[in-house]
PDB file of C-alpha atoms in Angstrom:
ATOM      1  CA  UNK X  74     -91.030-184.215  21.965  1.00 35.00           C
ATOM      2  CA  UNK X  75     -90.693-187.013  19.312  1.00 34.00           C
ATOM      3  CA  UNK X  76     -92.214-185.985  15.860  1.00 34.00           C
ATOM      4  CA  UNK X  77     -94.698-188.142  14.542  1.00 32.00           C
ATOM      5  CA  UNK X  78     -96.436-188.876  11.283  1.00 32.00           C
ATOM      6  CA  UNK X  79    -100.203-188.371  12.879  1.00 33.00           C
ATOM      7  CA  UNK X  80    -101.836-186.036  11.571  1.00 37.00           C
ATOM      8  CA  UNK X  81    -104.552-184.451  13.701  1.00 37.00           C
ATOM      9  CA  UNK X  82    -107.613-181.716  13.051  1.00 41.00           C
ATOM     10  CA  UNK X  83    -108.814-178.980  15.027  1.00 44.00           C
ATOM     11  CA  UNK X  84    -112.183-181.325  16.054  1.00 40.00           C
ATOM     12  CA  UNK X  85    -109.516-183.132  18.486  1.00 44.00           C
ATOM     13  CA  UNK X  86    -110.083-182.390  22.018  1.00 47.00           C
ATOM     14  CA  UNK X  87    -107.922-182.214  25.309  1.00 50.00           C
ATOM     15  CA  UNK X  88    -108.483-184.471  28.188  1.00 57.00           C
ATOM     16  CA  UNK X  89    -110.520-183.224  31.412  1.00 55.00           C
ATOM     17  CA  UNK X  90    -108.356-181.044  33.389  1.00 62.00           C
ATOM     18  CA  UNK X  91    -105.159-181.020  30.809  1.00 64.00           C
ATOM     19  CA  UNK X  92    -105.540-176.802  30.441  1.00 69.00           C
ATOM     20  CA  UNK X  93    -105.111-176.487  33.878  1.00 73.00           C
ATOM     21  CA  UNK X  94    -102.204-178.658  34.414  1.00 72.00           C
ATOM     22  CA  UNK X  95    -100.248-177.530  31.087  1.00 64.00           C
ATOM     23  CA  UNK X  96    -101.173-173.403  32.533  1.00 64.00           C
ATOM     24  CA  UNK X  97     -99.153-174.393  35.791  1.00 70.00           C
ATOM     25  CA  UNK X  98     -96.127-176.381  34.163  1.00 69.00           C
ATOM     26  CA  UNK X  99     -95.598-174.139  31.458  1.00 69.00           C
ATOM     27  CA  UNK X 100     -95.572-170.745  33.777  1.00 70.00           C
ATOM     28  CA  UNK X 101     -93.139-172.639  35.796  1.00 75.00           C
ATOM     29  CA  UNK X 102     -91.066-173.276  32.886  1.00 72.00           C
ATOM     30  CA  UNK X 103     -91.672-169.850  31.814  1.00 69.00           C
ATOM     31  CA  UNK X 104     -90.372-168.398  34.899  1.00 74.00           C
ATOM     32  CA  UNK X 105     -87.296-170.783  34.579  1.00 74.00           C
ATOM     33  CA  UNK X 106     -86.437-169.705  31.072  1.00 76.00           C
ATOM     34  CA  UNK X 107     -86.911-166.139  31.832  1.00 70.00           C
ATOM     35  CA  UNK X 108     -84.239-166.380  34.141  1.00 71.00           C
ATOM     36  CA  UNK X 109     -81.767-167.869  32.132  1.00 71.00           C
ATOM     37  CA  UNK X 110     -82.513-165.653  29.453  1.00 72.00           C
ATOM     38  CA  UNK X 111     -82.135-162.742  31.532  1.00 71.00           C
ATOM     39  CA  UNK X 112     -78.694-163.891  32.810  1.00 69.00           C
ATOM     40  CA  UNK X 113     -76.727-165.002  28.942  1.00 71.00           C
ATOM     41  CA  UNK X 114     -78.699-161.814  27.501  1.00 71.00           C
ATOM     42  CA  UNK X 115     -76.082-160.184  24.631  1.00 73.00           C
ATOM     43  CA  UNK X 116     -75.703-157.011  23.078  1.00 77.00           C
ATOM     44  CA  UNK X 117     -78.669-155.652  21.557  1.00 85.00           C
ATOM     45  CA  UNK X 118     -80.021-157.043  17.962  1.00 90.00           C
ATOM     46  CA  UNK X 119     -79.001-155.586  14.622  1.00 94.00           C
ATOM     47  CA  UNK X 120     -81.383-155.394  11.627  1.00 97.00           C
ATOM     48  CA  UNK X 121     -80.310-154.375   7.786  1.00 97.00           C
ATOM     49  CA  UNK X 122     -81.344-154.206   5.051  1.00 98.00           C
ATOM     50  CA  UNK X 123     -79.814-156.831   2.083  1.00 98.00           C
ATOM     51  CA  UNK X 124     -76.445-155.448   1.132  1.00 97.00           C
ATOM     52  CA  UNK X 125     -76.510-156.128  -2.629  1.00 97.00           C
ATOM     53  CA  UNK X 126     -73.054-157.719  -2.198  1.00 97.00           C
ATOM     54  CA  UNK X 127     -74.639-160.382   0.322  1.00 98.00           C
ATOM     55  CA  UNK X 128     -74.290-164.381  -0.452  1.00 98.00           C
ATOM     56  CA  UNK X 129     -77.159-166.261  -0.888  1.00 99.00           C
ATOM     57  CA  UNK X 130     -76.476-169.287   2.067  1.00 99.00           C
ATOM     58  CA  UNK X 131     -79.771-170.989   1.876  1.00 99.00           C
ATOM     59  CA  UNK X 132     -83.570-170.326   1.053  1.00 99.00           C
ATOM     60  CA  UNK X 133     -86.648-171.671   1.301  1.00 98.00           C
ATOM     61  CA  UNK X 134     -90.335-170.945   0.200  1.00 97.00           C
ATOM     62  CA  UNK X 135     -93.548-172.590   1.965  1.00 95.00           C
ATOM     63  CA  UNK X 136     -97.282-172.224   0.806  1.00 95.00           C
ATOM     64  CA  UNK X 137     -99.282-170.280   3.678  1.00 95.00           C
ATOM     65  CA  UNK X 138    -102.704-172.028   2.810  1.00 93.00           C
ATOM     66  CA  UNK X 139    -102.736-175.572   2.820  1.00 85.00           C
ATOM     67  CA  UNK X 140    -106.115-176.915   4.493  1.00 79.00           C
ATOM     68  CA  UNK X 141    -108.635-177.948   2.881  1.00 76.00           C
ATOM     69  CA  UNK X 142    -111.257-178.146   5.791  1.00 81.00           C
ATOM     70  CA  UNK X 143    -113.508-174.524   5.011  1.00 85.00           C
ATOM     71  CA  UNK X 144    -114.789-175.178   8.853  1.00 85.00           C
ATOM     72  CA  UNK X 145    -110.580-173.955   9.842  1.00 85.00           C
ATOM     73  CA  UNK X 146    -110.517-171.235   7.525  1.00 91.00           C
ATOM     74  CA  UNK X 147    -110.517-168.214  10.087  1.00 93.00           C
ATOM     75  CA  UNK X 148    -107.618-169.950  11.991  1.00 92.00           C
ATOM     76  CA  UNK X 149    -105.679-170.014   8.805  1.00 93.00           C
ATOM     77  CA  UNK X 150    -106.036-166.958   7.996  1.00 96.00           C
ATOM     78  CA  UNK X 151    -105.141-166.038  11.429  1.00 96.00           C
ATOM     79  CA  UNK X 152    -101.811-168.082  10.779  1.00 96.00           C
ATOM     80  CA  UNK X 153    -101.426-165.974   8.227  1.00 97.00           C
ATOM     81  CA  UNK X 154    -101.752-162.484  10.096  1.00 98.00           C
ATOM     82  CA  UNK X 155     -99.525-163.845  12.711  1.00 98.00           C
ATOM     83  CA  UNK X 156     -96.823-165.166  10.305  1.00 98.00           C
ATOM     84  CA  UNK X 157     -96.939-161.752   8.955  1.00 98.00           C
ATOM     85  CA  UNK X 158     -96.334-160.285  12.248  1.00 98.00           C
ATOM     86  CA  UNK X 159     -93.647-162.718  13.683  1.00 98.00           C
ATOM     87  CA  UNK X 160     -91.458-162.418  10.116  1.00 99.00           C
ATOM     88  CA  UNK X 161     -91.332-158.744   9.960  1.00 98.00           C
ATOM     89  CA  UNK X 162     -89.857-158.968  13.517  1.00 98.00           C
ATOM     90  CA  UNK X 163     -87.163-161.218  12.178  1.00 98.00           C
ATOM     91  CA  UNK X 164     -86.443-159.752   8.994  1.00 99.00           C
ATOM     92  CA  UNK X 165     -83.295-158.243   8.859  1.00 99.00           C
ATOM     93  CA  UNK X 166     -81.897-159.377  11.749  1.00 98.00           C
ATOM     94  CA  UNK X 167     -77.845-160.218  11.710  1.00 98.00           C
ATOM     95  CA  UNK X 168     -76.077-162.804  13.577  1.00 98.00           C
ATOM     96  CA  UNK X 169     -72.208-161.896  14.375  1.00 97.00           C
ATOM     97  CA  UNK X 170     -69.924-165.085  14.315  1.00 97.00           C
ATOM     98  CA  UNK X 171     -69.998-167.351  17.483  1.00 96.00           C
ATOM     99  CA  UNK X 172     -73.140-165.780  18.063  1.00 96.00           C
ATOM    100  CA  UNK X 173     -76.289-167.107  18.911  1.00 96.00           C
ATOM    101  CA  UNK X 174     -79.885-166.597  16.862  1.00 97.00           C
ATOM    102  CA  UNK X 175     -82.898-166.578  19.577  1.00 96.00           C
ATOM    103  CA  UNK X 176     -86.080-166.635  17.650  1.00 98.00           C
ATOM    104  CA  UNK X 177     -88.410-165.586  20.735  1.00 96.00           C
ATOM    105  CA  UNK X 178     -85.529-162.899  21.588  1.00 95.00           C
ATOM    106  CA  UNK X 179     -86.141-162.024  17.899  1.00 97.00           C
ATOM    107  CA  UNK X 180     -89.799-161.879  17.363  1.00 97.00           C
ATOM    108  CA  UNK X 181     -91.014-161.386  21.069  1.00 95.00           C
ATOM    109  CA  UNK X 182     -93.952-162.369  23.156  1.00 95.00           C
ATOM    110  CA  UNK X 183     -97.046-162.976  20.625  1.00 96.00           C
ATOM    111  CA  UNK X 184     -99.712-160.789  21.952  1.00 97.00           C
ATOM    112  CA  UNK X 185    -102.820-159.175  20.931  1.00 97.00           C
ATOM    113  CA  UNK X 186    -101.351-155.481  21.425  1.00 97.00           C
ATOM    114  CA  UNK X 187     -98.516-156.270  18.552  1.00 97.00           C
ATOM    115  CA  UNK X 188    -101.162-157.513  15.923  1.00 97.00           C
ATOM    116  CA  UNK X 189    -101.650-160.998  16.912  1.00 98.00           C
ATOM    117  CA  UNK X 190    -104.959-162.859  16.382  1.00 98.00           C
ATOM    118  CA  UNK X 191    -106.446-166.412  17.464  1.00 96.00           C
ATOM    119  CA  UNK X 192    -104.425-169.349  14.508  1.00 94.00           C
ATOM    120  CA  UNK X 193    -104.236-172.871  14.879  1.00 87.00           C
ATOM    121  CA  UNK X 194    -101.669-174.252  17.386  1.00 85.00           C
ATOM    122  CA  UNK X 195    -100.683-177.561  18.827  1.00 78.00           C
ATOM    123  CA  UNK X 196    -100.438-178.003  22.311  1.00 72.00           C
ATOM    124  CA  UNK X 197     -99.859-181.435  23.725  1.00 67.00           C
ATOM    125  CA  UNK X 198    -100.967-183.542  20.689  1.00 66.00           C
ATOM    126  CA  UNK X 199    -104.097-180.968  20.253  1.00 73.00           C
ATOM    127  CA  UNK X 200    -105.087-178.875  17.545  1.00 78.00           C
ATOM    128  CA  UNK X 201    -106.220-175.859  19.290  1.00 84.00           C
ATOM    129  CA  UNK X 202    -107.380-171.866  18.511  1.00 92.00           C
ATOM    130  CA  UNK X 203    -104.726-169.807  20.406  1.00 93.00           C
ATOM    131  CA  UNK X 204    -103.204-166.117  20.017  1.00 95.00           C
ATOM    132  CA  UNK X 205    -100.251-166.361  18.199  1.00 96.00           C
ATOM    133  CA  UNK X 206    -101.090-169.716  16.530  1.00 95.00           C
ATOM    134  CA  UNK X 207     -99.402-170.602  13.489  1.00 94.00           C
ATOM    135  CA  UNK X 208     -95.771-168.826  13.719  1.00 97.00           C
ATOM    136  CA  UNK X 209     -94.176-172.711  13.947  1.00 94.00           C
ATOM    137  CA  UNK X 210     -94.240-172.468  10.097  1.00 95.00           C
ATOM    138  CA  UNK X 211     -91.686-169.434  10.069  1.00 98.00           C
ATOM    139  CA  UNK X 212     -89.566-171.375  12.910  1.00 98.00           C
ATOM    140  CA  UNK X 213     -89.626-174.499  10.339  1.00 96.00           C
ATOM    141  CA  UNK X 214     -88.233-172.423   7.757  1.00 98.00           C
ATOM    142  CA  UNK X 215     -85.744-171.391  10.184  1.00 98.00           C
ATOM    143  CA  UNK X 216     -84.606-174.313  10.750  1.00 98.00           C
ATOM    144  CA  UNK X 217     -84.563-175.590   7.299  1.00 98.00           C
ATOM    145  CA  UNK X 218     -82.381-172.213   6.146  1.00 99.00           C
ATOM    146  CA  UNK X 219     -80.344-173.174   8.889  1.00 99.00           C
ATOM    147  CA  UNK X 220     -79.886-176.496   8.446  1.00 98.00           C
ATOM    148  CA  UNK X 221     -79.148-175.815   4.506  1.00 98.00           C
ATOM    149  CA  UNK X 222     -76.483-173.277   5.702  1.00 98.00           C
ATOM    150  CA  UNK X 223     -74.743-175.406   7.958  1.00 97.00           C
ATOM    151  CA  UNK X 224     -75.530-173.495  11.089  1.00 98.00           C
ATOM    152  CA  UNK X 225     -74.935-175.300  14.545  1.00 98.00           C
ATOM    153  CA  UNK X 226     -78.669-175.954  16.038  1.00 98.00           C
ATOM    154  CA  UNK X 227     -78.571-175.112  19.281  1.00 97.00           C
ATOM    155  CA  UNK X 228     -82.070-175.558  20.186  1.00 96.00           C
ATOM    156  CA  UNK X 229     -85.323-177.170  18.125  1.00 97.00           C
ATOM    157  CA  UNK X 230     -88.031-179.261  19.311  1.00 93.00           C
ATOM    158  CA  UNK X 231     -89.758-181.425  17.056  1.00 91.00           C
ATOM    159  CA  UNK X 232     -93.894-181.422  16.957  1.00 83.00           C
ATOM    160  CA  UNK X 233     -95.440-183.976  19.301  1.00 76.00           C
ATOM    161  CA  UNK X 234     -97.962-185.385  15.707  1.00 74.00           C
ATOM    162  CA  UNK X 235     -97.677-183.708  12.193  1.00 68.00           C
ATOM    163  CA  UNK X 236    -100.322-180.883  11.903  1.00 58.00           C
ATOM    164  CA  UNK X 237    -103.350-181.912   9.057  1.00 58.00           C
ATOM    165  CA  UNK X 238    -102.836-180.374   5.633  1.00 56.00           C
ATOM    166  CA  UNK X 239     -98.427-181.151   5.572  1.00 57.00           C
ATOM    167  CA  UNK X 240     -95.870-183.145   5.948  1.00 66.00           C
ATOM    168  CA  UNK X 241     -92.821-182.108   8.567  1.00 76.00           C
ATOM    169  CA  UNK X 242     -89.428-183.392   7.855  1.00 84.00           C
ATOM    170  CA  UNK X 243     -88.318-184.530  11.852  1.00 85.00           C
ATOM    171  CA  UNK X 244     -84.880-183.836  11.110  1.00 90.00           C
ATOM    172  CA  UNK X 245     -85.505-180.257  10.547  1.00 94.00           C
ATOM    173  CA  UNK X 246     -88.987-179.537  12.511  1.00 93.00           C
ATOM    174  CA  UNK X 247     -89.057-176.794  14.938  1.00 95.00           C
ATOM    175  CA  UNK X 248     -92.262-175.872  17.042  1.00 93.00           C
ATOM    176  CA  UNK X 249     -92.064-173.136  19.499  1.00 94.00           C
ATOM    177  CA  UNK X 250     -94.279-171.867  22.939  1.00 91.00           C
ATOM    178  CA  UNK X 251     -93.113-168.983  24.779  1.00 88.00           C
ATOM    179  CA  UNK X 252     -90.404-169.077  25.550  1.00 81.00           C
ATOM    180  CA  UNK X 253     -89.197-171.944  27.180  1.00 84.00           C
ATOM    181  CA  UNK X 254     -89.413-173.951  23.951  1.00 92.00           C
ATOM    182  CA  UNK X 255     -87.122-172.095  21.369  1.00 96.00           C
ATOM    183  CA  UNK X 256     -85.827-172.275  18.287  1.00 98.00           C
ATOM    184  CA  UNK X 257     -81.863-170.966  17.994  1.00 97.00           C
ATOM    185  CA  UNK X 258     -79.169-171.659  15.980  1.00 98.00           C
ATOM    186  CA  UNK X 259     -75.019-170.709  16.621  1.00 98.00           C
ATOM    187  CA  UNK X 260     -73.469-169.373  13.022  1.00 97.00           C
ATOM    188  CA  UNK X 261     -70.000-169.301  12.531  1.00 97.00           C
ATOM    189  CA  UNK X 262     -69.651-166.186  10.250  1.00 97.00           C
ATOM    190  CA  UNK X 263     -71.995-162.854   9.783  1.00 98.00           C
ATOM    191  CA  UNK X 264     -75.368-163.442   8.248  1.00 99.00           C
ATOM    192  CA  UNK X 265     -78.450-161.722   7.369  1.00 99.00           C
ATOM    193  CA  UNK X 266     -81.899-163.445   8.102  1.00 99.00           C
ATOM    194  CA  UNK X 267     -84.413-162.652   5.311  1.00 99.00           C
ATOM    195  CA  UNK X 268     -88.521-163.584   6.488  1.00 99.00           C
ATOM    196  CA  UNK X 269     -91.353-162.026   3.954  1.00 99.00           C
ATOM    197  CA  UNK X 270     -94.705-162.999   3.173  1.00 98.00           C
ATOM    198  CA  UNK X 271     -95.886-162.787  -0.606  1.00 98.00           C
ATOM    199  CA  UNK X 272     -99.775-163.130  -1.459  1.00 96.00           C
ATOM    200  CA  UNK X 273     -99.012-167.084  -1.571  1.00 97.00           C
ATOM    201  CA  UNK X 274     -96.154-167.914   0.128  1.00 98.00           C
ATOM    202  CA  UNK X 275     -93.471-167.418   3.323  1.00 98.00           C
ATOM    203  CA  UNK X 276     -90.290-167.070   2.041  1.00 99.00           C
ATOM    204  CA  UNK X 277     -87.265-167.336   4.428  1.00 99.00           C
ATOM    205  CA  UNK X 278     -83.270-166.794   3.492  1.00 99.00           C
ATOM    206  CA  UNK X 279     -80.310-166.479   4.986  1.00 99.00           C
ATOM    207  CA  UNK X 280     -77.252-164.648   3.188  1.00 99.00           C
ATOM    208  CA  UNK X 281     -73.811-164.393   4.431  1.00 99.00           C
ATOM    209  CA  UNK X 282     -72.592-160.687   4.890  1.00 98.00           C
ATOM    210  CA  UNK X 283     -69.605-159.239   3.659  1.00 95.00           C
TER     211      UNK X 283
END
């Protein structure tokens, strides 16, 4: 998926009958994904808390509220909630050498039993309401960390347009959809992931352990 420099509102609408066809090509992907996952599954994830000895690698701080459109406010606030959700899942978590970062084996399955509300989320050039919608802004600052930190990318998919209200560097954007579209990065030494939420801002790290 090519990024693009479009940027699109929430007022943009699918074509007749694109739901149902995405619904049946992404549960087959789904299904395909699962499978794989299931089969190159590791040891279990580790989560600490920042060793005061730790190396800063790379950072990177975003603004959560960036529309200016009042009629999208809910949604963005539901970003927000779900951002909030999906980094305290990843905070913490440590990635051995020659290991590899999954963020969906990280954060999980968005649903509405773990918190998650209806955000803003692109789906096939779309600005649409969806549970979950939003959490592409932590996997951006994922990538960027990464990318900073000189982490292999494994995996990243750029946007199909650039979401209203910011720009997206393509050589760093990352969207994700459960969870056959994934963000993951290889690291070649022991590192921390850092992923908090301030009043303003989302503010990602990642710190090499001792």
């Amino acid at each position: 998926m090519p990024g693009a420099e479009t940027a699109i509102s929430l007022a943009d609408a699918h074509a007749p009958g694109a739901d149902v066809l995405f619904w049946l090509k992404s549960r087959l992907l789904m299904l395909r994904r699962g499978a794989v996952n299931a089969l190159a599954r590791g040891r279990p994830l580790r989560r600490v808390a920042l060793p005061a000895n730790a190396t800063l690698l790379a950072d990177d701080e975003h603004p959560l509220y960036t529309l200016t459109n009042p009629r999208e406010r809910a949604l963005e606030l539901g970003k927000v909630q779900n951002l909030r959700i999906a980094a305290a899942a990843v905070d913490g978590t440590v990635v051995a050498p020659g290991e590899t970062f999954s963020f969906w084996r990280a954060a999980g399955r968005a649903t509405r039993a773990k918190g998650y509300v209806v955000g803003r989320e692109l789906r096939q050039g779309c600005m649409i309401p969806a549970v979950g919608g939003g959490v592409c802004q932590l996997t951006n600052a994922l990538s960027r960390v990464a990318h900073r930190a000189g982490m292999e990318i494994v995996e990243r998919h750029s946007h199909s347009v650039q979401p209203e209200g910011f720009f997206i560097d393509p050589t760093t954007d990352a969207t994700v959809f459960w969870n056959y579209i994934d963000f993951r990065f290889r690291s070649p030494r022991s590192v921390r992931i850092g992923a908090t939420l301030t009043e303003t801002t989302l503010v990602v790290r990642l710190d090499a352990l001792p």
